[in-house]
Coordinates of C-alpha atoms and ligand atoms in Angstrom, one line a residue:
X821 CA 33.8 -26.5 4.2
X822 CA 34.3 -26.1 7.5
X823 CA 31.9 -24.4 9.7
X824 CA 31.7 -22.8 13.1
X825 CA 27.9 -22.6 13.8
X826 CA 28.0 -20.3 17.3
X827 CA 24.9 -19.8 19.2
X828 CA 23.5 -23.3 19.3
X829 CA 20.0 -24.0 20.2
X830 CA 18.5 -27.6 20.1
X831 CA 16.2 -26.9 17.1
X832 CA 19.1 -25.6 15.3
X833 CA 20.2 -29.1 14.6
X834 CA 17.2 -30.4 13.7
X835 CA 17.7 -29.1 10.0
X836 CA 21.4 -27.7 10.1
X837 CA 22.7 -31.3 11.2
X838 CA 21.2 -33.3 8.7
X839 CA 21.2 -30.6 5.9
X840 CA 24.7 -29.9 6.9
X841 CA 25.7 -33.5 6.1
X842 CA 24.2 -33.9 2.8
X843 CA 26.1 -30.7 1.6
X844 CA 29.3 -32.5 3.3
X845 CA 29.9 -29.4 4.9
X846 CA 31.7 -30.2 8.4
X847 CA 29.9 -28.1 10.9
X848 CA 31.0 -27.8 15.0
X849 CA 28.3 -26.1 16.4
X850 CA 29.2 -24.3 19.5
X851 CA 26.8 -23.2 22.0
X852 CA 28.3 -20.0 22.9
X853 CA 27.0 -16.7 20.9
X854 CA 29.6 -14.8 19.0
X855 CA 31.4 -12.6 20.9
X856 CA 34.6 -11.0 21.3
X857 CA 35.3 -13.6 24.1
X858 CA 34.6 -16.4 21.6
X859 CA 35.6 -15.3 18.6
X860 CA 39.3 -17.4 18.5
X861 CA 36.4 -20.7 18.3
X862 CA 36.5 -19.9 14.7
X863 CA 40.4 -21.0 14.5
X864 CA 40.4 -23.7 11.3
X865 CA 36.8 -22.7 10.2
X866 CA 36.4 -21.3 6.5
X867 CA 32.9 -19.7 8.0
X868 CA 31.2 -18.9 10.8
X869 CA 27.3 -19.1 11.2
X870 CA 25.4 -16.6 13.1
X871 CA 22.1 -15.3 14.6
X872 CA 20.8 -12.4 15.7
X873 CA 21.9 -12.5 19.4
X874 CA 25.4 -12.9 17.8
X875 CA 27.5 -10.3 17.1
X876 CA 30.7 -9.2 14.4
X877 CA 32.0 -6.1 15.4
X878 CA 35.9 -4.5 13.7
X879 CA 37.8 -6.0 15.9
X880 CA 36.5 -9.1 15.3
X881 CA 36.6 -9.3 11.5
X882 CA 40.3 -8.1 11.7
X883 CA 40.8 -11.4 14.0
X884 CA 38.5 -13.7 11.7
X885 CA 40.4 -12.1 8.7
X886 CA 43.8 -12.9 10.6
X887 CA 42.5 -16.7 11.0
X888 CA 41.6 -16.8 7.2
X889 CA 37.7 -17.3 7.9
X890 CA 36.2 -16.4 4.6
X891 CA 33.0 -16.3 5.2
X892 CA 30.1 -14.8 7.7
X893 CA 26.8 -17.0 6.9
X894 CA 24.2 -14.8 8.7
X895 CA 21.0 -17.3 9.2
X896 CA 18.9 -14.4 9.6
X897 CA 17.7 -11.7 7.3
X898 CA 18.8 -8.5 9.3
X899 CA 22.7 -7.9 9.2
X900 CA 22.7 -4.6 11.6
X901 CA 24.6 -7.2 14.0
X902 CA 27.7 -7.3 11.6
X903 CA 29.7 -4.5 10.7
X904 CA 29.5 -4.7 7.2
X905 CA 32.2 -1.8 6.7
X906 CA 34.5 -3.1 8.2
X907 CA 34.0 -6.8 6.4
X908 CA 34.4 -4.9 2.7
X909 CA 37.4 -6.7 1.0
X910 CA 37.8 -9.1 3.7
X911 CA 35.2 -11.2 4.6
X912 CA 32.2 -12.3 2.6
X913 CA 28.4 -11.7 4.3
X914 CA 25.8 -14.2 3.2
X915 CA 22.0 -13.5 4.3
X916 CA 18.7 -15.0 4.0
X917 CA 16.5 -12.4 2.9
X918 CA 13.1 -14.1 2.9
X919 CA 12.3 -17.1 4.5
X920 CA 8.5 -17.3 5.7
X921 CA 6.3 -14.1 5.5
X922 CA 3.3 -15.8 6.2
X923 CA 4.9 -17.1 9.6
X924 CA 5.4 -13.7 11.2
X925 CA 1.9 -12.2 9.6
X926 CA -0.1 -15.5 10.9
X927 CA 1.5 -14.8 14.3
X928 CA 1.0 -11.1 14.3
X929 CA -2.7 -12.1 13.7
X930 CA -2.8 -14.4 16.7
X931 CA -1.2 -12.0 18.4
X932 CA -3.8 -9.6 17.7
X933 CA -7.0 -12.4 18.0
X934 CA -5.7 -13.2 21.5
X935 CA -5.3 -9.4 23.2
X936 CA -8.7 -8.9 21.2
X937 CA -10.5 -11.5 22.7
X938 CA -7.9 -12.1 26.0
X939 CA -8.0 -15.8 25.6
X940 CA -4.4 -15.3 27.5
X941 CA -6.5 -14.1 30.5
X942 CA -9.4 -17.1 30.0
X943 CA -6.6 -20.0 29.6
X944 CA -4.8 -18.3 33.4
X945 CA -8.5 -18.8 34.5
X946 CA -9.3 -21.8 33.0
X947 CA -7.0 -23.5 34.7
X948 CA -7.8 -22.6 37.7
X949 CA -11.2 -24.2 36.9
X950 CA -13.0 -20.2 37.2
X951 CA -15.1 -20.3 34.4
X952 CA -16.2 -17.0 35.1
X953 CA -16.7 -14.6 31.7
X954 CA -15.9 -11.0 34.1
X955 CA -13.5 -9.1 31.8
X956 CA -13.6 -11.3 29.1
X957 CA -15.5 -9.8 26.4
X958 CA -13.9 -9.2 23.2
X959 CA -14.8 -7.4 19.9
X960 CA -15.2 -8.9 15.9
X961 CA -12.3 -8.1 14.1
X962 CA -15.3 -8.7 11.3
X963 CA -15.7 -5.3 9.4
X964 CA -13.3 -3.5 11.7
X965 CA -11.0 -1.0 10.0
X966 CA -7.5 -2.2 10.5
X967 CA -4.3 -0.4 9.4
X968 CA -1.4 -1.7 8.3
X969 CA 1.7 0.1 8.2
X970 CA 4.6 -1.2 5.6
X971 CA 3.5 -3.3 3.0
X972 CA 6.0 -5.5 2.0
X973 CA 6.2 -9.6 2.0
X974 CA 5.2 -9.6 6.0
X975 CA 2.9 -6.9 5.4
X976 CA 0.7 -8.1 2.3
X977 CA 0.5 -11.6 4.1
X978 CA -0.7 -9.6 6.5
X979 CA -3.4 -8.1 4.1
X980 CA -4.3 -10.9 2.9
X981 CA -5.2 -12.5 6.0
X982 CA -7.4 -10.1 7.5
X983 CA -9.3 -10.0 3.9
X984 CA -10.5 -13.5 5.1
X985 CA -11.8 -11.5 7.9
X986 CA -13.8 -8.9 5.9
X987 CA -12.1 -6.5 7.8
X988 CA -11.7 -2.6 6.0
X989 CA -7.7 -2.6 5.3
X990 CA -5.7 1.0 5.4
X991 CA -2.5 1.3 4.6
X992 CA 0.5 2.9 4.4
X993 CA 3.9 2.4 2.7
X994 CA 6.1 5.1 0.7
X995 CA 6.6 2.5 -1.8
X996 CA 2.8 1.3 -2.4
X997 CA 2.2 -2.9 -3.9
X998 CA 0.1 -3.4 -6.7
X999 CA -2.6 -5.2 -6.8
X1000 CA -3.8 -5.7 -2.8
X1001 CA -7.2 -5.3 -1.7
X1002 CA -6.3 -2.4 0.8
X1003 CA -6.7 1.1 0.2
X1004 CA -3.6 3.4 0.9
X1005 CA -3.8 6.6 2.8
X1006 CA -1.8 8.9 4.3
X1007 CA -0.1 7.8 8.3
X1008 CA -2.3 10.1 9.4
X1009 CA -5.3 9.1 8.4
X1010 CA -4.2 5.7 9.4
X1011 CA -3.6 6.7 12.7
X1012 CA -7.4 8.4 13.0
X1013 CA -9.4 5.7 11.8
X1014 CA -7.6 2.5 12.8
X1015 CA -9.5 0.3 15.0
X1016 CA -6.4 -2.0 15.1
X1017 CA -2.6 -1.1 13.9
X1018 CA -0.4 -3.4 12.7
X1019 CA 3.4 -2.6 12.1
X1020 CA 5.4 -4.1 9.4
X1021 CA 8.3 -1.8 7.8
X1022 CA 11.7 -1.7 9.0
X1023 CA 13.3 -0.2 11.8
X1024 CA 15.0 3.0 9.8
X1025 CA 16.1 6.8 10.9
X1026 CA 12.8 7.3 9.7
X1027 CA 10.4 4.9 11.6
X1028 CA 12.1 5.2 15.1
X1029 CA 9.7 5.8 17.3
X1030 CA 7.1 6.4 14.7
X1031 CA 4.5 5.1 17.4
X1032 CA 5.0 8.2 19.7
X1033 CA 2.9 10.2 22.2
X1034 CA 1.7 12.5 19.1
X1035 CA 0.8 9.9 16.8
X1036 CA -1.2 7.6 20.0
X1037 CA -2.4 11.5 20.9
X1038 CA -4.6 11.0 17.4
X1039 CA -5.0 7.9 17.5
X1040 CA -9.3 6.6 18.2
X1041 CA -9.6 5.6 22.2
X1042 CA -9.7 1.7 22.4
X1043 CA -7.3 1.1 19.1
X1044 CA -5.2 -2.3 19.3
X1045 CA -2.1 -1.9 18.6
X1046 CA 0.6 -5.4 17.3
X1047 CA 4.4 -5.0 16.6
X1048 CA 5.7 -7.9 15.1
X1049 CA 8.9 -5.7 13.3
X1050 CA 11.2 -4.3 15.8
X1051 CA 10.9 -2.9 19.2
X1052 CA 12.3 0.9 18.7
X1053 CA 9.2 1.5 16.2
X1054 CA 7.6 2.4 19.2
X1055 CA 8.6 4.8 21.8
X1056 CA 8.0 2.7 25.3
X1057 CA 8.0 5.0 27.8
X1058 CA 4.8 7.0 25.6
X1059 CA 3.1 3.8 25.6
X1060 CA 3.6 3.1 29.0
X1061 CA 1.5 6.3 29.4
X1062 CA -0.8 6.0 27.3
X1063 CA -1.5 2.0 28.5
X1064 CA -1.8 4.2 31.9
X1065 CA -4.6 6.9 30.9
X1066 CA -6.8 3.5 29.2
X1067 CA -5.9 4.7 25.4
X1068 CA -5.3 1.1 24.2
X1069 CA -8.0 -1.6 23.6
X1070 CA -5.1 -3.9 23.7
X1071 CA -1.3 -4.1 22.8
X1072 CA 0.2 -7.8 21.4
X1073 CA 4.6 -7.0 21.1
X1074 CA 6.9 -9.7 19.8
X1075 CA 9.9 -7.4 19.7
X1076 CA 10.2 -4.6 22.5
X1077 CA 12.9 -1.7 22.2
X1078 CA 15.4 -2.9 24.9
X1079 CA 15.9 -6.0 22.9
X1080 CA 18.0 -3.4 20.4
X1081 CA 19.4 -1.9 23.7
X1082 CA 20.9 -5.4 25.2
X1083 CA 22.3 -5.7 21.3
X1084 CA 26.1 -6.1 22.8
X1085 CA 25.7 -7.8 25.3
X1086 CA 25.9 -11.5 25.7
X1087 CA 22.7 -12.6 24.3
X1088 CA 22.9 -16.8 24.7
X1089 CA 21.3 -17.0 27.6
X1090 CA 17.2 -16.3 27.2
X1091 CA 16.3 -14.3 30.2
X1092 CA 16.6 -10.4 30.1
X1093 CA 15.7 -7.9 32.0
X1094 CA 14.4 -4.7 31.6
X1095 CA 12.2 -2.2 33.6
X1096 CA 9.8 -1.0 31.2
X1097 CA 9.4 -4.2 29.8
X1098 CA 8.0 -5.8 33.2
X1099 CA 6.1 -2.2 33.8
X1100 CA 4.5 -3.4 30.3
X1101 CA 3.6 -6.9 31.8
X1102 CA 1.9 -5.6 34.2
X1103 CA -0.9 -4.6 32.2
X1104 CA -3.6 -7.2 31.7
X1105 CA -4.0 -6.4 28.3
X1106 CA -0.8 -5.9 26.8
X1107 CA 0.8 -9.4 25.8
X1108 CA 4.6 -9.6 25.2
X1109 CA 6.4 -12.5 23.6
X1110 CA 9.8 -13.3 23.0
X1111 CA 10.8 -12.1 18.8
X1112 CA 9.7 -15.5 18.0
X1113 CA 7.2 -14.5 14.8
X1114 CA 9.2 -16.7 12.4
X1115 CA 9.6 -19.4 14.5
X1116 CA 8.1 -22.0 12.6
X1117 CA 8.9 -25.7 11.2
X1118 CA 8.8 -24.5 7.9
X1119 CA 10.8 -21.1 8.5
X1120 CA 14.0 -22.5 10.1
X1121 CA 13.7 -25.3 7.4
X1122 CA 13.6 -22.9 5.0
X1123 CA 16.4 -20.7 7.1
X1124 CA 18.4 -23.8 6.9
X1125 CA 17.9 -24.8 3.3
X1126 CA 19.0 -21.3 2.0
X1127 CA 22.4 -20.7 5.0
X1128 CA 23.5 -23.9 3.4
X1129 CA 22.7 -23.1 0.2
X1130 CA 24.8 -20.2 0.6
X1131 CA 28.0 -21.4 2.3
X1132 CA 27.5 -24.3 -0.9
X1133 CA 27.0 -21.3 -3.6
X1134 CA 30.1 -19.1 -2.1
X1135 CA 32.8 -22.7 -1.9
X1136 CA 31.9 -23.7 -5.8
X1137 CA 32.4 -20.0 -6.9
Ligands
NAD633 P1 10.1 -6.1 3.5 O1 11.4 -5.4 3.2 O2 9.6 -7.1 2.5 O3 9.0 -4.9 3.7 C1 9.2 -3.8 4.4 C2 8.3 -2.7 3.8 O4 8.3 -1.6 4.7 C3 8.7 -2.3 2.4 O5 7.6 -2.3 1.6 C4 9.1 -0.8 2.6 O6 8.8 0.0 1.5 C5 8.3 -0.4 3.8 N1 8.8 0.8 4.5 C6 10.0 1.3 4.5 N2 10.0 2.5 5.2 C7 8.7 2.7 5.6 C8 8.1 3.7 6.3 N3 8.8 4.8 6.7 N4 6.8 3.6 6.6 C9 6.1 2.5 6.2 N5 6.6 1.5 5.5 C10 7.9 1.6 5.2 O7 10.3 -6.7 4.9 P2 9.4 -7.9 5.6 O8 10.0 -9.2 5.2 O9 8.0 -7.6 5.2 O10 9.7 -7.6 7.1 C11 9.2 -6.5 7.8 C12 9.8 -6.3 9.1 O11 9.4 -7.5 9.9 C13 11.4 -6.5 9.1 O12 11.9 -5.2 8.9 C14 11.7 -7.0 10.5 O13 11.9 -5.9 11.3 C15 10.4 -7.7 10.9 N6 10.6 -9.1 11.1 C16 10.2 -9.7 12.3 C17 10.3 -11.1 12.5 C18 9.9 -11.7 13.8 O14 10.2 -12.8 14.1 N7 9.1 -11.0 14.6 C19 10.8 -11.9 11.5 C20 11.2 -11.3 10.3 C21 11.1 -9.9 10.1

């Protein structure tokens, strides 16, 4: 099988090259994201391989159908970058639907141990040899009540972290787990006694924005707030204000809502821009970082492994 991998980064090879081999799969990996400017790379392919800054619209499946690509292997979970419509009865979409849960909760928690205890702040001092402890103190995460919102494999990693910590877990999903040591309540209640929020559920009609000026308006003074899901969960421009009247203790975001904005665009390059994004940084407490949650050895491994896996699964039938 031949494959056109687009949106080459250097750690990409690190698995897909050697993996690729083994499989005897012949794959060109093109630096370029997928575009409509690119798209004609895929001439002589039988798939393409994409990420998440790539993207498939109509047009383009009509040309990959017209090149006889059969295939879209999507190393990445999400698919809203693909227009799966318009691929029905022409192109097949492959996925990998889990690959490490514990790598997005374990950095959500970092996330949340650094903006609790601003070690971002100590290591800016640090190195400029102030060993001053002004503005520095934190609080325990020990018996603090933490809820977590969405409770699926991110979100029960999630859980089961912070019961190392002894912390009191709330948390809400409208299709409960079995068996974790959390209680579940109602988003409101949630919202009134969290010391920390975490969010972990999808980006849906229904959770747009669910972090909005009502829902901060009930929320305790002080709560820390972590989005490791996707950006549009929470409605910026309300936490903009509320960062400005002191609500938050703290805010840790590895996704941020104009990342879903810039969505077709040309996303190869890795600097964007954005205006309420850099209002955001300006806040010494709110840490942003760039969607990188599941990037771990062991995820893109595992992201390679089951891509491959795929394209091997889909070429013997
Ligand atoms: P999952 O499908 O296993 O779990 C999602 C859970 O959210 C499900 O239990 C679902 O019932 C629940 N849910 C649905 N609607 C909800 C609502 N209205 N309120 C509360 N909960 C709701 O998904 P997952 O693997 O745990 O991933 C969770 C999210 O993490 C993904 O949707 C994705 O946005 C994000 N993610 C981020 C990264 C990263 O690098 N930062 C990596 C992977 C996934």
């Amino acid at each position: 099988m031949k494959i056109a991998f687009y949106g080459t980064k250097p750690y990409d090879k690190i698995w897909f090259e050697p993996m690729g081999k083994e499989y005897g799969f012949d794959v060109h990996f093109i630096e370029a994201a997928c575009s409509r400017e690119t798209i004609f790379m895929a001439k002589g392919h039988d798939a393409i391989c994409i990420f998440v800054n790539d993207y498939v619209d109509e047009e383009m499946i009509n040309a990959l159908y017209e090149m006889k690509v059969k295939a879209i292997l999507l190393r990445s979970a999400g698919f809203n970058n693909v227009d799966v419509k318009a691929a029905e009865d022409k192109i097949v979409i492959l996925r990998v639907p889990s690959y490490s849960p514990e790598a997005v909760a374990e950095f959500a928690m970092a996330l949340l141990l650094t903006v609790n205890r601003l070690t971002h702040k100590a290591y800016n001092r640090t190195r400029e040899f102030n060993m001053s402890l002004n503005g520095l103190m934190g609080t325990d995460l020990y018996e603090k009540t933490v809820g977590v919102i969405g409770t699926g494999k991110i979100g029960q990693a999630m859980i089961r972290i912070l019961n190392g910590f002894q912390a009191h877990v709330l948390c809400y999903d409208p299709y409960p787990a079995e068996g974790l040591e959390a209680e579940y309540v109602s988003l409101e209640k949630l919202f009134k006694s969290a010391d920390i929020i975490s969010l972990h559920c999808p980006l849906t009609s229904d959770t747009r924005h669910l972090i909005n000026k009502d829902t901060i308006a009930i929320m305790k003074k002080g709560v820390y707030l972590v989005n490791t899901s996707r950006g549009s969960l929470i409605n910026t421009e309300d936490l903009i204000d509320a960062m400005l009247e002191g609500k938050f203790g703290g805010v840790g975001l590895d996704v941020y809502e104009e990342e879903e904005g810039v969505f077709y665009e040309d996303r190869s390059g890795d600097i964007i821009t954005d205006d309420n994004l850099a209002r955001l940084m300006t806040f010494p407490n709110v840490l942003v970082t760039s969607h990188m949650g599941f990037f771990t050895k062991e995820a893109m491994q595992a992201i390679a492994k089951t891509t491959l896996e795929n394209a091997y699964a889909l070429e013997n039938g």
